[in-house]
CSV table of C-alpha atoms in Angstrom, one decimal:
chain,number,residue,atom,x,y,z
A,25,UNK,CA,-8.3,24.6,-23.2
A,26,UNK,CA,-11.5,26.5,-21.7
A,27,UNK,CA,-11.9,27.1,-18.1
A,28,UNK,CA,-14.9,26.6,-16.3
A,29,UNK,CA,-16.0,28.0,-13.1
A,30,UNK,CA,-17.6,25.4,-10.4
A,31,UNK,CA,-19.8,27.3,-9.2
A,32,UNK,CA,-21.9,27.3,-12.3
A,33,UNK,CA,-21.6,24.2,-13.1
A,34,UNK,CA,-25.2,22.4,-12.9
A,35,UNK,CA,-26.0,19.0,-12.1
A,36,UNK,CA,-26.1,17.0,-15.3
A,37,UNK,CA,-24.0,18.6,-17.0
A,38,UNK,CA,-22.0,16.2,-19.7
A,39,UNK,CA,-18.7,17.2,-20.9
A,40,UNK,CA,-17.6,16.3,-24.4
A,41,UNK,CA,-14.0,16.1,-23.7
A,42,UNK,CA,-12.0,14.9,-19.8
A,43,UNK,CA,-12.5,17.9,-17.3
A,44,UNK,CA,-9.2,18.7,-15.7
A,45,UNK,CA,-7.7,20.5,-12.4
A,46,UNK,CA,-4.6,22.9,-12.6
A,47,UNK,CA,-4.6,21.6,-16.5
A,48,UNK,CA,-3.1,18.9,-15.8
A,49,UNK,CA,-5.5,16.1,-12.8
A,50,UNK,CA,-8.1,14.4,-14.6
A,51,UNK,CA,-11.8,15.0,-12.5
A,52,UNK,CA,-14.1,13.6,-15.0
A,53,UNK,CA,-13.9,11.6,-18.0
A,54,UNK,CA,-16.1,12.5,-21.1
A,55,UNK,CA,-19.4,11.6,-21.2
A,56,UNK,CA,-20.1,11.5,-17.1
A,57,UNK,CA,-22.2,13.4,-16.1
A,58,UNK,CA,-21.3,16.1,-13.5
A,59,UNK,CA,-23.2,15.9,-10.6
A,60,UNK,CA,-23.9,18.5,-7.7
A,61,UNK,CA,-21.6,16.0,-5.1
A,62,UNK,CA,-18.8,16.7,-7.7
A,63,UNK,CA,-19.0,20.6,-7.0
A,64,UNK,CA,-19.8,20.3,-3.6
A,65,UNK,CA,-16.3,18.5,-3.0
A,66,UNK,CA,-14.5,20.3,-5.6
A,67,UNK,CA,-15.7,23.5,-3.5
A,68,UNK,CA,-14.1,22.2,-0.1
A,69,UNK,CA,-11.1,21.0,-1.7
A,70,UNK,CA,-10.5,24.9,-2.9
A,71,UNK,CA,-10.8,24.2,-6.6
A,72,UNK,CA,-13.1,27.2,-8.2
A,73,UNK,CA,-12.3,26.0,-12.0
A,74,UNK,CA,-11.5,23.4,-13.8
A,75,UNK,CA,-10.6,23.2,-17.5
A,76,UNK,CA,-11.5,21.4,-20.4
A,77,UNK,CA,-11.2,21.1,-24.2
A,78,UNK,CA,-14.8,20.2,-24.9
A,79,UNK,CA,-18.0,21.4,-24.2
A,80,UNK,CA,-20.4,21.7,-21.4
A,81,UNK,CA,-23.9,20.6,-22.3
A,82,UNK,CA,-26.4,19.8,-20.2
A,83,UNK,CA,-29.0,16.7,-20.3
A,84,UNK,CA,-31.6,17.3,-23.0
A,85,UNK,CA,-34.4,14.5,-22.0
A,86,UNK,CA,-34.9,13.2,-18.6
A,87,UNK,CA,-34.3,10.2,-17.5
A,88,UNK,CA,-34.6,8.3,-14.4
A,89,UNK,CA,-32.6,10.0,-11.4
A,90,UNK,CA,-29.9,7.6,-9.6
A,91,UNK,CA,-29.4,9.0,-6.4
A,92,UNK,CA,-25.7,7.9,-5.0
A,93,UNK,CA,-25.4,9.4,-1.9
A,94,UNK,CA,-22.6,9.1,0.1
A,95,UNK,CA,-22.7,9.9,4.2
A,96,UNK,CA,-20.0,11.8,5.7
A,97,UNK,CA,-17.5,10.1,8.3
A,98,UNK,CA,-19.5,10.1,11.6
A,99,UNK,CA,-15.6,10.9,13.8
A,100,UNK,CA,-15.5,11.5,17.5
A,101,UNK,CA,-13.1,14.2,17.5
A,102,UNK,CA,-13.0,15.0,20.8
A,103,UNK,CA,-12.1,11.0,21.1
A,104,UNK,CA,-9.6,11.5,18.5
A,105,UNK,CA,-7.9,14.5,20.1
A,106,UNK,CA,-7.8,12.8,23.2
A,107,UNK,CA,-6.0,10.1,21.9
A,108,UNK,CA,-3.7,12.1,20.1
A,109,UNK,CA,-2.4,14.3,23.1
A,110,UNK,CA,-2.1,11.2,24.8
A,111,UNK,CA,-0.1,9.5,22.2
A,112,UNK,CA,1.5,11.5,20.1
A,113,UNK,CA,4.3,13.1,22.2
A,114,UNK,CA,5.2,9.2,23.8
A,115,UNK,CA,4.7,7.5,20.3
A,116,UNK,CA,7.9,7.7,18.3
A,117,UNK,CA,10.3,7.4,21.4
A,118,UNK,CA,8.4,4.3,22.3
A,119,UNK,CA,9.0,3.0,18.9
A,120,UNK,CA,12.6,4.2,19.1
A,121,UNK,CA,12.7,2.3,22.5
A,122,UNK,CA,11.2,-1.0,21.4
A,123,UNK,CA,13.3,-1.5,18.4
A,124,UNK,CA,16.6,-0.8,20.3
A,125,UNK,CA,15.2,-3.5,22.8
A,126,UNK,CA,14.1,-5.8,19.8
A,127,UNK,CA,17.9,-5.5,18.0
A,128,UNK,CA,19.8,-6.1,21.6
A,129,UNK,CA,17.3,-9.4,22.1
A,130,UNK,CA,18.2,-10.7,18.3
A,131,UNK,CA,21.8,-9.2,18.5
A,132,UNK,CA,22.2,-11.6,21.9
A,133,UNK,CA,19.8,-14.5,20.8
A,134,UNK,CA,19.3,-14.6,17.4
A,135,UNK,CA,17.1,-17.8,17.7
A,136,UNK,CA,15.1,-17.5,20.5
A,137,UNK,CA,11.9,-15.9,20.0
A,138,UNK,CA,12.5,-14.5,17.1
A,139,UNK,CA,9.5,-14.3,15.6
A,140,UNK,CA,7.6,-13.0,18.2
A,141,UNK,CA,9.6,-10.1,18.8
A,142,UNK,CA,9.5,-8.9,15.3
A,143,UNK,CA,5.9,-9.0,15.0
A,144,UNK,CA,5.8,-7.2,18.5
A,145,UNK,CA,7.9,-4.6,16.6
A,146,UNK,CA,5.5,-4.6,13.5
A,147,UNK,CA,2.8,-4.3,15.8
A,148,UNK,CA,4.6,-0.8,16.8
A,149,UNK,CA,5.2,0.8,13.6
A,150,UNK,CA,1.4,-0.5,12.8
A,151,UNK,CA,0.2,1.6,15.7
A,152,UNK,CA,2.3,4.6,14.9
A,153,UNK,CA,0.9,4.7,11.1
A,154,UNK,CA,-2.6,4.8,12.9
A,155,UNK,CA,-1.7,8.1,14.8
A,156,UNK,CA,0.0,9.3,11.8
A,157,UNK,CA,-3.2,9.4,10.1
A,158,UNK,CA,-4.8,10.4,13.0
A,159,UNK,CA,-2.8,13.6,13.6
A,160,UNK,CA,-3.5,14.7,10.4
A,161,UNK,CA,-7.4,13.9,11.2
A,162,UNK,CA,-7.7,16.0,14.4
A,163,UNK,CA,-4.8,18.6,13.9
A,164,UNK,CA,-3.9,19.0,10.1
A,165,UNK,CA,-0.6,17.9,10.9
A,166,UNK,CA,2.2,16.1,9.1
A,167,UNK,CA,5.6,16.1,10.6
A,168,UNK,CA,8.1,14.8,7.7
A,169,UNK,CA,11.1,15.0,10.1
A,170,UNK,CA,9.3,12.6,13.0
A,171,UNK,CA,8.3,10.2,9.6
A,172,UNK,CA,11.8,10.0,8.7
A,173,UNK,CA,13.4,9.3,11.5
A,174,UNK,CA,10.4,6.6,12.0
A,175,UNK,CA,11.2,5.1,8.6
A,176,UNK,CA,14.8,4.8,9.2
A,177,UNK,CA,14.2,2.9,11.7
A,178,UNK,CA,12.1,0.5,9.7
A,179,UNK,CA,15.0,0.5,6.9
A,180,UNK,CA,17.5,-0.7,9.6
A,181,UNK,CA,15.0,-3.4,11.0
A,182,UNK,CA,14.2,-5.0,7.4
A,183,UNK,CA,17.5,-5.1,6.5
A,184,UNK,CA,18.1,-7.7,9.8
A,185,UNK,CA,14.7,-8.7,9.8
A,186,UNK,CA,13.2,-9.2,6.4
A,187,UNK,CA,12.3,-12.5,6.3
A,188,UNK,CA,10.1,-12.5,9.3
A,189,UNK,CA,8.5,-9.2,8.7
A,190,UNK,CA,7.7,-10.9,5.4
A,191,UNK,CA,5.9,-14.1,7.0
A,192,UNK,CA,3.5,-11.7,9.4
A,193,UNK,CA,0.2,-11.6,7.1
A,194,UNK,CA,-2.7,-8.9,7.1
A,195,UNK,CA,-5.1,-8.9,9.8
A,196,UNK,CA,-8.4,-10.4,8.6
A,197,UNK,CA,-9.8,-7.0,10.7
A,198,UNK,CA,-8.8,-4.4,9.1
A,199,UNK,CA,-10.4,-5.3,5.9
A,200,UNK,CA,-13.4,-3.8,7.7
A,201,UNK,CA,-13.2,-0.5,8.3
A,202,UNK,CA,-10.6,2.4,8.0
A,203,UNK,CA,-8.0,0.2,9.6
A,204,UNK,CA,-7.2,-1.1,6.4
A,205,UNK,CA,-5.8,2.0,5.0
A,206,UNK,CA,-3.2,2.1,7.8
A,207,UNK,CA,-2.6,-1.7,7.3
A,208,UNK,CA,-2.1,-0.9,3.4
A,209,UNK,CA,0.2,1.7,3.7
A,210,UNK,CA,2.5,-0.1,6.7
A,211,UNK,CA,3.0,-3.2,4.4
A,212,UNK,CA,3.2,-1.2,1.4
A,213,UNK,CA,6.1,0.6,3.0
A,214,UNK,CA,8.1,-2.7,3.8
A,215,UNK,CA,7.8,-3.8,0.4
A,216,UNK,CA,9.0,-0.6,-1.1
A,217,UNK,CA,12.0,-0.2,1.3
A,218,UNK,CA,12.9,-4.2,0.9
A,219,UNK,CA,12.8,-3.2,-3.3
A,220,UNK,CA,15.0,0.3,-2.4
A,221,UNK,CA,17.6,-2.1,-1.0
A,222,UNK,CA,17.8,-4.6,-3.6
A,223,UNK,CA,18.3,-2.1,-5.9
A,224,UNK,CA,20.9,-0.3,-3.6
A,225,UNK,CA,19.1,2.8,-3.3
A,226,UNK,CA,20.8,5.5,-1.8
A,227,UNK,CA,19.6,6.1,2.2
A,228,UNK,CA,18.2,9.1,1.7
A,229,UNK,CA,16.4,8.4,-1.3
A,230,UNK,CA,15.0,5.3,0.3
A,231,UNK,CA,13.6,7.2,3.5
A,232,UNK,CA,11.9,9.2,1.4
A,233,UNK,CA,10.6,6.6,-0.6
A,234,UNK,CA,9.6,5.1,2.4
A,235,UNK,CA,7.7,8.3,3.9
A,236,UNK,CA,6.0,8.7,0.8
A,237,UNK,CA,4.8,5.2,0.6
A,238,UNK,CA,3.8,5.4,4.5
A,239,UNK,CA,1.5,8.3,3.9
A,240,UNK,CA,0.7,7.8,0.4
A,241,UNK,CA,-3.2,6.9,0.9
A,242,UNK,CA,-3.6,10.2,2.8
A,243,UNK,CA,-5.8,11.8,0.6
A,244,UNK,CA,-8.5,9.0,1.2
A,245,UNK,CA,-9.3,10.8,4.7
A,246,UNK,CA,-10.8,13.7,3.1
A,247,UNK,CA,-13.2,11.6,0.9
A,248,UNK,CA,-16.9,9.5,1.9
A,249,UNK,CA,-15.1,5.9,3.3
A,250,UNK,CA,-18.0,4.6,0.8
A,251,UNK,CA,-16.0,5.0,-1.6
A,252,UNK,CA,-13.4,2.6,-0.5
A,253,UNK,CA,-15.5,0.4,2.1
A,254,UNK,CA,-17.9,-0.3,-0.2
A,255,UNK,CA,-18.4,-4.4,-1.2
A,256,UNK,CA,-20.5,-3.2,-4.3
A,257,UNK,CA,-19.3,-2.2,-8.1
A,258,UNK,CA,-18.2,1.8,-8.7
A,259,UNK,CA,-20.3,3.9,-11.0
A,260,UNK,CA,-17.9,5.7,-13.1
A,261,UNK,CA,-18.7,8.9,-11.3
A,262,UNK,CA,-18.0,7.4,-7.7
A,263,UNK,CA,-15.0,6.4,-9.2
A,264,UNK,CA,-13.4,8.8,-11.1
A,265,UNK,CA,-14.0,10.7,-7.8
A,266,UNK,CA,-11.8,8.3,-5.9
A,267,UNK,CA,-9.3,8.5,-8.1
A,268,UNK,CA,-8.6,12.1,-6.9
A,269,UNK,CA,-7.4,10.8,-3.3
A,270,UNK,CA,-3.5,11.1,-5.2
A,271,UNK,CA,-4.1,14.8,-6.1
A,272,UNK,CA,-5.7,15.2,-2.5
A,273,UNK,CA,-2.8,13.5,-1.4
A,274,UNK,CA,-0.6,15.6,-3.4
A,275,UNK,CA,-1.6,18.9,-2.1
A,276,UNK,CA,-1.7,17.9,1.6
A,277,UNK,CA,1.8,17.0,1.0
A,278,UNK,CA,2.4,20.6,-0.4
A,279,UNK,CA,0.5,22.5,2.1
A,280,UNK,CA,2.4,20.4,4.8
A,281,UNK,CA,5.9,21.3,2.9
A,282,UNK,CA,7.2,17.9,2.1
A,283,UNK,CA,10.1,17.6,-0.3
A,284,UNK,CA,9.0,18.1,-3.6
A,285,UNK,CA,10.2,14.3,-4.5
A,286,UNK,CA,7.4,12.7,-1.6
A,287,UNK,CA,4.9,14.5,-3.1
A,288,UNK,CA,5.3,13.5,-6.7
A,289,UNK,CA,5.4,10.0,-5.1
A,290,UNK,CA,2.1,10.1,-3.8
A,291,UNK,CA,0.7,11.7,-6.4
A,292,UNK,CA,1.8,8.8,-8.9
A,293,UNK,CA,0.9,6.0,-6.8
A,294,UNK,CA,-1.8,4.8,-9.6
A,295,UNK,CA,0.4,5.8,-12.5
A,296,UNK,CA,1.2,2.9,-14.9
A,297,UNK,CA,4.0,2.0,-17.6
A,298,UNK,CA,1.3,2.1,-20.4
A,299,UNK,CA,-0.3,5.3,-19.6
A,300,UNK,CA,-3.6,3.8,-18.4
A,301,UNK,CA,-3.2,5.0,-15.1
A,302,UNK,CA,-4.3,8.0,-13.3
A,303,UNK,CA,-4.1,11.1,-12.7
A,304,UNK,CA,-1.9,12.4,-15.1
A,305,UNK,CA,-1.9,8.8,-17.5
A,306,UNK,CA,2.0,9.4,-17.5
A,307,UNK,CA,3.8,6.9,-19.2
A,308,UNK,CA,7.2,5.1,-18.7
A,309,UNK,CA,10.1,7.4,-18.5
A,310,UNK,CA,7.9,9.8,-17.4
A,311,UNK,CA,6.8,8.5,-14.2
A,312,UNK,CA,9.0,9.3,-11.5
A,313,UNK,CA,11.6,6.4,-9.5
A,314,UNK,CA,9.4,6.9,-6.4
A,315,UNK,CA,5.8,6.3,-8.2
A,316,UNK,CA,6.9,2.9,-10.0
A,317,UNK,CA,8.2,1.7,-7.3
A,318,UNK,CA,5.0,2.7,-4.6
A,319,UNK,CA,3.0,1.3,-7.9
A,320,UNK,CA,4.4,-1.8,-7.6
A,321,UNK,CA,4.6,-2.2,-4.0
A,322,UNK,CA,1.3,-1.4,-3.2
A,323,UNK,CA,-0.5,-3.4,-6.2
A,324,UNK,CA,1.7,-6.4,-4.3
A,325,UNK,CA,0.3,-5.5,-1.1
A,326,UNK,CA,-3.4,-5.1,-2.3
A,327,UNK,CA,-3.4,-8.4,-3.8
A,328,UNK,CA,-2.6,-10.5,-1.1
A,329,UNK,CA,-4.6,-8.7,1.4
A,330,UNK,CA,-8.1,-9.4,2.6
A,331,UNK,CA,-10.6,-6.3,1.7
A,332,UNK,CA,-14.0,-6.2,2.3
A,333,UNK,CA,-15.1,-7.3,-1.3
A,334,UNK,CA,-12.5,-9.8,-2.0
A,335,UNK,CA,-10.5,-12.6,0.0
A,336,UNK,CA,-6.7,-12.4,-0.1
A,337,UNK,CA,-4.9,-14.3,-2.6
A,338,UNK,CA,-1.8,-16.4,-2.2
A,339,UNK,CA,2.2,-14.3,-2.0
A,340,UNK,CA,2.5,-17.1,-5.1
A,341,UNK,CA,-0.4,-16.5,-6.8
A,342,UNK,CA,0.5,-12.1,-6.5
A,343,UNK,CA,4.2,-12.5,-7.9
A,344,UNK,CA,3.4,-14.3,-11.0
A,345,UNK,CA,0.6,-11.8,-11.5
A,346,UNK,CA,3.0,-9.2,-10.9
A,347,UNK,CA,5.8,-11.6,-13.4
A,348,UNK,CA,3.4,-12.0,-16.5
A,349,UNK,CA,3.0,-7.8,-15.9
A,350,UNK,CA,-0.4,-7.9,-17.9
A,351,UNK,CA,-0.7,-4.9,-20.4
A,352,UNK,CA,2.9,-3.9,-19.7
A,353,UNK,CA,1.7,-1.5,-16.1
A,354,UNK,CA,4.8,-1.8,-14.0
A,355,UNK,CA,8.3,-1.5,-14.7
A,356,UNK,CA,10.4,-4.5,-15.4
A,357,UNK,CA,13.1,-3.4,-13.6
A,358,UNK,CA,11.0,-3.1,-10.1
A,359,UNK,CA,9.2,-6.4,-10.5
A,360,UNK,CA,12.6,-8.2,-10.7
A,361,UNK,CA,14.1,-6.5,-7.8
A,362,UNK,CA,10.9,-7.4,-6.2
A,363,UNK,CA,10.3,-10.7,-7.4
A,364,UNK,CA,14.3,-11.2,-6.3
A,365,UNK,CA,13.9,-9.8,-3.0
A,366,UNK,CA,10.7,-12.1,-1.8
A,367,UNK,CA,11.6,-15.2,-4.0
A,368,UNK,CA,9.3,-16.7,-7.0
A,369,UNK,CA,8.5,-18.7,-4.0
A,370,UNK,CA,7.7,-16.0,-1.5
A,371,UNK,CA,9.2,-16.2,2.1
A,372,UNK,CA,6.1,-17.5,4.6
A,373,UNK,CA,5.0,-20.0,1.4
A,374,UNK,CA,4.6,-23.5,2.1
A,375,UNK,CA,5.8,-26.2,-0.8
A,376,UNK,CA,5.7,-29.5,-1.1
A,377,UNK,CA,9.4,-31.6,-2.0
A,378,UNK,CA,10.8,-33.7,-4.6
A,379,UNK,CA,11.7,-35.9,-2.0
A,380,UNK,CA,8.2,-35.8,-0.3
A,381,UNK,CA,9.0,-33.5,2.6
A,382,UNK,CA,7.1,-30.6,3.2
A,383,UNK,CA,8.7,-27.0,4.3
A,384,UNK,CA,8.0,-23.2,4.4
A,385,UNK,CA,10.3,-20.5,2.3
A,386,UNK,CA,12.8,-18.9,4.9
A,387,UNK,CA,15.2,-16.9,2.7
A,388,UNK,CA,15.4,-15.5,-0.7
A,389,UNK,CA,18.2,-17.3,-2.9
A,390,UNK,CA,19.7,-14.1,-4.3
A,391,UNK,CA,21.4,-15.8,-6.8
A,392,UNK,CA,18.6,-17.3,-8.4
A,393,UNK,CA,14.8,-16.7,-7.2
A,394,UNK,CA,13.8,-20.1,-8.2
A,395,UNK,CA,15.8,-21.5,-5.4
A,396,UNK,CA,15.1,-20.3,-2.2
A,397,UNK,CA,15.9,-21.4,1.3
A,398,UNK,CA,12.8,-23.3,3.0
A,399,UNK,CA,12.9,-25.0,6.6
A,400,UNK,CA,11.9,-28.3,6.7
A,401,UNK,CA,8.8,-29.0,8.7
A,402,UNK,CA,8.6,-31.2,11.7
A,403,UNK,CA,12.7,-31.1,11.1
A,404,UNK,CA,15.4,-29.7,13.7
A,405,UNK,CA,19.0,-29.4,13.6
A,406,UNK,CA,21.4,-29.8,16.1
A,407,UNK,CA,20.7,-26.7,17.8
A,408,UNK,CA,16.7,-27.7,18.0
A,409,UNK,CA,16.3,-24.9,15.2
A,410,UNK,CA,13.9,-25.6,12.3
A,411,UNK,CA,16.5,-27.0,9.8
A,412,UNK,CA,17.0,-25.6,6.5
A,413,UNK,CA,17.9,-26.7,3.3
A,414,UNK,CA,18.8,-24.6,0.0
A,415,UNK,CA,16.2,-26.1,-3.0
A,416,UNK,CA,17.4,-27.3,-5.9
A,417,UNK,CA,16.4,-28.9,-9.3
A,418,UNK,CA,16.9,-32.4,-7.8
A,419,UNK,CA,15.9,-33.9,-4.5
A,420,UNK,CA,15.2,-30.6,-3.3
A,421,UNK,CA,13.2,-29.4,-6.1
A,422,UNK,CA,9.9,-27.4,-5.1
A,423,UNK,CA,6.8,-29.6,-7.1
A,424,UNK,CA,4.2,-26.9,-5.9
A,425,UNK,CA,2.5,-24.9,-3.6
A,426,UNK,CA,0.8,-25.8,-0.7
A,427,UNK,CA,-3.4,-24.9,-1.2
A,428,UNK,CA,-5.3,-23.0,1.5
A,429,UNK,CA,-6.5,-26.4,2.6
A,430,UNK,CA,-3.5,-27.9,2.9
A,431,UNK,CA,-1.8,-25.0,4.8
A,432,UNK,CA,-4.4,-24.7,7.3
A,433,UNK,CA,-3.6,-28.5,8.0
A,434,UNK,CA,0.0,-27.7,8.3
A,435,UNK,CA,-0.4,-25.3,10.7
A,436,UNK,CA,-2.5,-26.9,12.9
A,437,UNK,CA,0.8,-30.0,12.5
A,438,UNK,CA,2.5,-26.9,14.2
A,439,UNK,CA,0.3,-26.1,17.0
């Protein structure tokens, strides 16, 4: 493999074979033409070579120049720091506060409320993964201890609370602007933590599951929010350099002295089962527990949240996506435990009845995903609770899912 130093490196330069950094992160694939943007981040980042087993040739007949620009983040960092010495010393014992107020409330009425103090809670741990990334923003600062303990907490509060956390959907506003990588990485979390206890993960594995899959877009900071806030098609250039947000990732993580195990999470985020993922195109057993899982999690999330170029699809429509497993990118094993955990017929999904009745999913049937639990709607039960019933293959049986249409309707019923 030949080295190559940045520096001279010229704009239009083609390379006959991938360009790699540290021998090992793909930069560039063949035939795209390195640009002067390229070098110019590759300079900041710290890389002065990168390595390749083709040649370097540069473009023998002009042609028409494209000129992608991309600005640079316009931040208020004197806003930013502001914020953070406000917040950052009162955030985590305020979260520590508010879910030991949450659990005695649930602990002492289980019913009442419930799922208004859960998403108060979400709300919580959606603030704190904002000054997460903010910290690092303003101070270059990571602290994997205060992420732990933060993610513990979460672990405990899914493990009461799963069912509602899973009902609370994306915000339609943070498909607008940075917001949304915050959003991503929150729900991402939950699902990876709910799959960490299906499969009976250890605690301390699943913590640092969970802080890798918390921080595991952090390399996006340090790139044009173009990239990922853009509503139009990539050129391959644009993206091969957003695909080096998990390398980016990867050595903030290192320079911030994460365990070894979090970083290699982060880094293979993007990885997949066949090998057509990135950086490394690892396949199988060769991807680590930590980046099948976060790749599974957070393709999960992604699909049923709103972005700026697409409009969420259903919690149905994403698990049989993730079910038929097209070209074989996620590991079987993960899905089910998935799949398992948030029911074929995911919890917050509203079916229609054999017998005619209408209901929402409450509860995963662990013995069979097919069959969840659903409450009934318009229906109470003795104790003025919404009732339930368990669905079955006869007058119970779920005929199909409610459409956006339809849903709408039944929550205005609600109302």
């Amino acid at each position: 493999m030949v080295s190559f130093q940045v520096a001279e490196l010229k704009d239009g330069h083609r390379f006959s074979s991938k360009v790699v950094l540290d021998n090992h992160f793909v930069v560039l694939d063949n035939n795209i033409k390195f640009s002067s943007l390229l070098q110019t981040r590759l300079v900041e980042w710290g890389f002065k070579t990168v390595y390749s087993d083709g040649t370097a040739v540069a473009e023998t007949k002009a042609a028409p120049e494209v000129k992608e620009t991309f600005e640079t983040v316009d931040l208020d960092i004197d806003a930013l720091n502001e914020e953070y010495e406000s917040k950052s010393n009162a955030l985590n014992a305020n979260l520590k506060s508010l879910v030991s107020k949450a659990n005695i409330s649930i602990k002492n009425f289980p019913n009442k409320n419930r799922m208004e103090t859960v998403t108060s809670v979400y709300n919580e741990f959606m603030q704190y993964t904002h000054q997460v990334f903010t910290r690092y923003v303003t101070h270059k600062e990571l602290k994997i201890d205060e992420i732990s303990e933060s993610i513990a907490l979460l672990l405990d509060f899914i493990q009461v609370n799963k069912k509602y956390l899973l009902r609370i959907k994306p915000s339609e506003e943070h498909k607008l602007d940075k917001n949304f990588l915050t959003s991503h990485c929150l729900r991402s979390t939950i699902y990876a933590l709910i799959i960490a206890q299906q499969i009976n993960m250890p605690r301390i594995k699943a913590i640092e599951l969970g802080a890798a899959a918390l921080i595991h877009e952090i390399g996006q900071i340090k790139l044009p929010p173009q990239l990922y806030l853009t509503d139009k098609p990539l050129s391959p250039q644009a993206r091969n350099l957003l695909a080096t947000h998990t390398v980016l990732g990867f050595n903030i993580l290192k320079e911030s002295s994460f365990p070894l195990p979090i970083q290699i999470g982060v880094l293979e985020h993007h990885e997949r089962e066949n090998g057509q993922g990135y950086p490394r195109h690892l396949k199988g057993k060769d991807i680590s527990a930590y980046g099948k899982i976060l790749s599974v999690a957070c393709s999960y999330e992604a699909i049923t949240s709103p972005r700026h170029y697409k409009a969420a699809r259903s919690l149905y429509e994403a698990t049989i996506e993730m079910l038929l497993n097209k070209d074989k990118r996620y590991d079987d094993i993960v899905i089910k435990a998935l799949v398992t955990a948030v029911s074929l017929f995911p919890i917050g999904t509203y079916v229609y009845l054999s017998n005619g009745k209408i209901a929402q999913v409450a509860e995963s049937n662990p013995n069979d995903p097919r069959l969840p639990i659903v409450e009934l709607i318009g229906e109470k039960n003795e104790l003025g609770n919404p009732k339930t019933v368990m669905t079955d293959n006869e007058k119970n049986k779920i005929i199909r899912v409610l459409n956006n249409e339809e849903v709408k309707g039944v929550q205005a019923y609600i109302k």
